[in-house]
């Protein structure tokens, strides 16, 4: 069975500082991995996804994530936080054929950006 | 513009009442999903549909029902059997179900109990 753990329900950074949001997954077969962002009272939108091409994935708004199989991780980073990055971030995993192909979401991490 | 619409934005339910949340997409996607979002619990899958006239239960289907009579529509009914319905409900679609497919989400419906 697949699962996702997001470490830290809240992460607080200063504007201009590095953003690091952690995601660890569990999967019985090679996974597909996603990061979505949710602004208050809105739906989710895709930031980036890993589908087995390059292990370093670049997404929108300057975010990127690195797939590390040995660590079963897919952490999201951004070199310099902007006030507009304040939102809820969700990591999700789905599996290739043979596994559970409907995505499972983590509990989310709320990113707070201080001026 | 293609996308997913959900209505209403806010919905109030009285004790013992069934209510229906609307979800429509014009992306020509085969798969559609309903999620429930509660603070600190992430998204939990209620039902999903891979194709018209077919749907499967998700992790928390009890107290909910769905139909998929048209490709573009996937309404969710919250029945009186759902004892704790207050939550934010999100509808999503993807080209096909799961795997590496990106899910596209609607803006959500917030359900409150009177």
PDB file of N, CA, C and O in Angstrom, chain A residues 3-12 19-25 35 71-76 88-92 105-111, chain B residues 40:
ATOM      1  N   UNK A   3       1.708   5.288   0.784  1.00  0.00           N
ATOM      2  CA  UNK A   3       1.412   6.311   1.786  1.00  0.00           C
ATOM      3  C   UNK A   3       2.396   7.459   1.648  1.00  0.00           C
ATOM      4  O   UNK A   3       3.460   7.312   1.028  1.00  0.00           O
ATOM      5  N   UNK A   4       2.026   8.579   2.214  1.00  0.00           N
ATOM      6  CA  UNK A   4       2.850   9.784   2.159  1.00  0.00           C
ATOM      7  C   UNK A   4       2.900  10.404   3.544  1.00  0.00           C
ATOM      8  O   UNK A   4       1.873  10.508   4.209  1.00  0.00           O
ATOM      9  N   UNK A   5       4.089  10.811   3.962  1.00  0.00           N
ATOM     10  CA  UNK A   5       4.261  11.531   5.218  1.00  0.00           C
ATOM     11  C   UNK A   5       4.890  12.879   4.936  1.00  0.00           C
ATOM     12  O   UNK A   5       5.962  12.959   4.340  1.00  0.00           O
ATOM     13  N   UNK A   6       4.213  13.923   5.361  1.00  0.00           N
ATOM     14  CA  UNK A   6       4.777  15.270   5.248  1.00  0.00           C
ATOM     15  C   UNK A   6       5.184  15.709   6.653  1.00  0.00           C
ATOM     16  O   UNK A   6       4.341  15.800   7.545  1.00  0.00           O
ATOM     17  N   UNK A   7       6.471  15.929   6.825  1.00  0.00           N
ATOM     18  CA  UNK A   7       7.001  16.300   8.139  1.00  0.00           C
ATOM     19  C   UNK A   7       6.782  17.782   8.389  1.00  0.00           C
ATOM     20  O   UNK A   7       7.243  18.620   7.620  1.00  0.00           O
ATOM     21  N   UNK A   8       6.067  18.068   9.465  1.00  0.00           N
ATOM     22  CA  UNK A   8       5.802  19.470   9.803  1.00  0.00           C
ATOM     23  C   UNK A   8       4.491  19.933   9.211  1.00  0.00           C
ATOM     24  O   UNK A   8       4.365  20.074   8.004  1.00  0.00           O
ATOM     25  N   UNK A   9       3.507  20.205  10.060  1.00  0.00           N
ATOM     26  CA  UNK A   9       2.231  20.701   9.551  1.00  0.00           C
ATOM     27  C   UNK A   9       2.332  22.185   9.207  1.00  0.00           C
ATOM     28  O   UNK A   9       1.528  22.685   8.416  1.00  0.00           O
ATOM     29  N   UNK A  10       3.316  22.873   9.815  1.00  0.00           N
ATOM     30  CA  UNK A  10       3.550  24.285   9.525  1.00  0.00           C
ATOM     31  C   UNK A  10       5.052  24.512   9.373  1.00  0.00           C
ATOM     32  O   UNK A  10       5.844  23.983  10.151  1.00  0.00           O
ATOM     33  N   UNK A  11       5.417  25.288   8.360  1.00  0.00           N
ATOM     34  CA  UNK A  11       6.801  25.716   8.182  1.00  0.00           C
ATOM     35  C   UNK A  11       6.790  27.236   8.032  1.00  0.00           C
ATOM     36  O   UNK A  11       6.025  27.770   7.225  1.00  0.00           O
ATOM     37  N   UNK A  12       7.638  27.888   8.814  1.00  0.00           N
ATOM     38  CA  UNK A  12       7.688  29.341   8.810  1.00  0.00           C
ATOM     39  C   UNK A  12       9.051  29.808   8.326  1.00  0.00           C
ATOM     40  O   UNK A  12      10.081  29.328   8.821  1.00  0.00           O
ATOM     41  N   UNK A  19      13.162  27.803   1.133  1.00  0.00           N
ATOM     42  CA  UNK A  19      11.986  27.020   1.502  1.00  0.00           C
ATOM     43  C   UNK A  19      12.318  25.536   1.327  1.00  0.00           C
ATOM     44  O   UNK A  19      12.838  25.131   0.282  1.00  0.00           O
ATOM     45  N   UNK A  20      12.035  24.741   2.371  1.00  0.00           N
ATOM     46  CA  UNK A  20      12.212  23.289   2.299  1.00  0.00           C
ATOM     47  C   UNK A  20      10.994  22.638   2.929  1.00  0.00           C
ATOM     48  O   UNK A  20      10.759  22.788   4.132  1.00  0.00           O
ATOM     49  N   UNK A  21      10.223  21.930   2.122  1.00  0.00           N
ATOM     50  CA  UNK A  21       9.061  21.188   2.614  1.00  0.00           C
ATOM     51  C   UNK A  21       9.331  19.712   2.372  1.00  0.00           C
ATOM     52  O   UNK A  21       9.648  19.309   1.257  1.00  0.00           O
ATOM     53  N   UNK A  22       9.185  18.923   3.433  1.00  0.00           N
ATOM     54  CA  UNK A  22       9.612  17.530   3.372  1.00  0.00           C
ATOM     55  C   UNK A  22       8.459  16.567   3.061  1.00  0.00           C
ATOM     56  O   UNK A  22       7.350  16.726   3.575  1.00  0.00           O
ATOM     57  N   UNK A  23       8.788  15.567   2.240  1.00  0.00           N
ATOM     58  CA  UNK A  23       7.823  14.537   1.874  1.00  0.00           C
ATOM     59  C   UNK A  23       8.551  13.205   1.782  1.00  0.00           C
ATOM     60  O   UNK A  23       9.539  13.086   1.056  1.00  0.00           O
ATOM     61  N   UNK A  24       8.077  12.221   2.531  1.00  0.00           N
ATOM     62  CA  UNK A  24       8.573  10.855   2.418  1.00  0.00           C
ATOM     63  C   UNK A  24       7.419   9.958   2.014  1.00  0.00           C
ATOM     64  O   UNK A  24       6.291  10.145   2.455  1.00  0.00           O
ATOM     65  N   UNK A  25       7.714   8.986   1.177  1.00  0.00           N
ATOM     66  CA  UNK A  25       6.665   8.131   0.668  1.00  0.00           C
ATOM     67  C   UNK A  25       6.962   6.668   0.952  1.00  0.00           C
ATOM     68  O   UNK A  25       8.105   6.292   1.228  1.00  0.00           O
ATOM     69  N   UNK A  35       3.643  17.299  -6.256  1.00  0.00           N
ATOM     70  CA  UNK A  35       3.430  18.378  -5.294  1.00  0.00           C
ATOM     71  C   UNK A  35       2.338  19.285  -5.857  1.00  0.00           C
ATOM     72  O   UNK A  35       2.412  19.719  -7.015  1.00  0.00           O
ATOM     73  N   UNK A  71      16.333   7.285  -0.064  1.00  0.00           N
ATOM     74  CA  UNK A  71      15.760   7.931   1.119  1.00  0.00           C
ATOM     75  C   UNK A  71      14.231   7.933   1.069  1.00  0.00           C
ATOM     76  O   UNK A  71      13.605   8.454   2.001  1.00  0.00           O
ATOM     77  N   UNK A  72      13.656   7.396   0.038  1.00  0.00           N
ATOM     78  CA  UNK A  72      12.196   7.434  -0.230  1.00  0.00           C
ATOM     79  C   UNK A  72      11.650   8.835   0.048  1.00  0.00           C
ATOM     80  O   UNK A  72      10.665   9.013   0.766  1.00  0.00           O
ATOM     81  N   UNK A  73      12.322   9.826  -0.554  1.00  0.00           N
ATOM     82  CA  UNK A  73      11.921  11.210  -0.303  1.00  0.00           C
ATOM     83  C   UNK A  73      11.689  11.960  -1.598  1.00  0.00           C
ATOM     84  O   UNK A  73      12.199  11.592  -2.665  1.00  0.00           O
ATOM     85  N   UNK A  74      10.933  13.029  -1.471  1.00  0.00           N
ATOM     86  CA  UNK A  74      10.636  13.910  -2.612  1.00  0.00           C
ATOM     87  C   UNK A  74      10.407  15.307  -2.033  1.00  0.00           C
ATOM     88  O   UNK A  74       9.317  15.851  -2.082  1.00  0.00           O
ATOM     89  N   UNK A  75      11.432  15.889  -1.461  1.00  0.00           N
ATOM     90  CA  UNK A  75      11.331  17.180  -0.783  1.00  0.00           C
ATOM     91  C   UNK A  75      11.212  18.321  -1.784  1.00  0.00           C
ATOM     92  O   UNK A  75      11.865  18.332  -2.820  1.00  0.00           O
ATOM     93  N   UNK A  76      10.435  19.314  -1.418  1.00  0.00           N
ATOM     94  CA  UNK A  76      10.178  20.491  -2.270  1.00  0.00           C
ATOM     95  C   UNK A  76      11.027  21.656  -1.780  1.00  0.00           C
ATOM     96  O   UNK A  76      11.068  21.924  -0.571  1.00  0.00           O
ATOM     97  N   UNK A  88      -0.942  26.265   1.368  1.00  0.00           N
ATOM     98  CA  UNK A  88      -0.861  24.885   1.845  1.00  0.00           C
ATOM     99  C   UNK A  88      -0.279  24.044   0.708  1.00  0.00           C
ATOM    100  O   UNK A  88      -0.690  24.195  -0.455  1.00  0.00           O
ATOM    101  N   UNK A  89       0.667  23.176   1.055  1.00  0.00           N
ATOM    102  CA  UNK A  89       1.335  22.351   0.050  1.00  0.00           C
ATOM    103  C   UNK A  89       1.091  20.878   0.356  1.00  0.00           C
ATOM    104  O   UNK A  89       1.242  20.434   1.503  1.00  0.00           O
ATOM    105  N   UNK A  90       0.727  20.132  -0.678  1.00  0.00           N
ATOM    106  CA  UNK A  90       0.413  18.723  -0.523  1.00  0.00           C
ATOM    107  C   UNK A  90       1.318  17.881  -1.411  1.00  0.00           C
ATOM    108  O   UNK A  90       1.464  18.158  -2.605  1.00  0.00           O
ATOM    109  N   UNK A  91       1.862  16.835  -0.822  1.00  0.00           N
ATOM    110  CA  UNK A  91       2.609  15.828  -1.556  1.00  0.00           C
ATOM    111  C   UNK A  91       1.667  14.658  -1.814  1.00  0.00           C
ATOM    112  O   UNK A  91       0.817  14.337  -0.966  1.00  0.00           O
ATOM    113  N   UNK A  92       1.775  14.032  -2.985  1.00  0.00           N
ATOM    114  CA  UNK A  92       0.920  12.900  -3.314  1.00  0.00           C
ATOM    115  C   UNK A  92       1.731  11.832  -4.031  1.00  0.00           C
ATOM    116  O   UNK A  92       2.703  12.141  -4.730  1.00  0.00           O
ATOM    117  N   UNK A 105      -2.771  11.340  -0.837  1.00  0.00           N
ATOM    118  CA  UNK A 105      -2.235  12.643  -0.458  1.00  0.00           C
ATOM    119  C   UNK A 105      -1.717  12.636   0.975  1.00  0.00           C
ATOM    120  O   UNK A 105      -2.255  11.938   1.842  1.00  0.00           O
ATOM    121  N   UNK A 106      -0.686  13.447   1.215  1.00  0.00           N
ATOM    122  CA  UNK A 106      -0.238  13.697   2.572  1.00  0.00           C
ATOM    123  C   UNK A 106      -1.176  14.668   3.263  1.00  0.00           C
ATOM    124  O   UNK A 106      -2.135  15.171   2.669  1.00  0.00           O
ATOM    125  N   UNK A 107      -0.884  14.939   4.548  1.00  0.00           N
ATOM    126  CA  UNK A 107      -1.770  15.791   5.336  1.00  0.00           C
ATOM    127  C   UNK A 107      -1.566  17.278   5.066  1.00  0.00           C
ATOM    128  O   UNK A 107      -2.308  18.105   5.563  1.00  0.00           O
ATOM    129  N   UNK A 108      -0.547  17.609   4.326  1.00  0.00           N
ATOM    130  CA  UNK A 108      -0.328  19.005   3.962  1.00  0.00           C
ATOM    131  C   UNK A 108       0.623  19.726   4.901  1.00  0.00           C
ATOM    132  O   UNK A 108       0.726  19.391   6.085  1.00  0.00           O
ATOM    133  N   UNK A 109       1.311  20.703   4.358  1.00  0.00           N
ATOM    134  CA  UNK A 109       2.192  21.588   5.129  1.00  0.00           C
ATOM    135  C   UNK A 109       1.823  23.019   4.797  1.00  0.00           C
ATOM    136  O   UNK A 109       1.788  23.406   3.625  1.00  0.00           O
ATOM    137  N   UNK A 110       1.533  23.777   5.831  1.00  0.00           N
ATOM    138  CA  UNK A 110       1.196  25.185   5.645  1.00  0.00           C
ATOM    139  C   UNK A 110       2.476  26.006   5.669  1.00  0.00           C
ATOM    140  O   UNK A 110       3.219  25.979   6.660  1.00  0.00           O
ATOM    141  N   UNK A 111       2.755  26.714   4.596  1.00  0.00           N
ATOM    142  CA  UNK A 111       3.950  27.565   4.518  1.00  0.00           C
ATOM    143  C   UNK A 111       3.577  28.994   4.904  1.00  0.00           C
ATOM    144  O   UNK A 111       2.689  29.604   4.295  1.00  0.00           O
TER     145      UNK A 111
ATOM    146  N   UNK B  40      -5.876  19.654   8.793  1.00  0.00           N
ATOM    147  CA  UNK B  40      -4.853  18.757   9.315  1.00  0.00           C
ATOM    148  C   UNK B  40      -4.961  17.315   8.854  1.00  0.00           C
ATOM    149  O   UNK B  40      -4.157  16.479   9.280  1.00  0.00           O
TER     150      UNK B  40
END
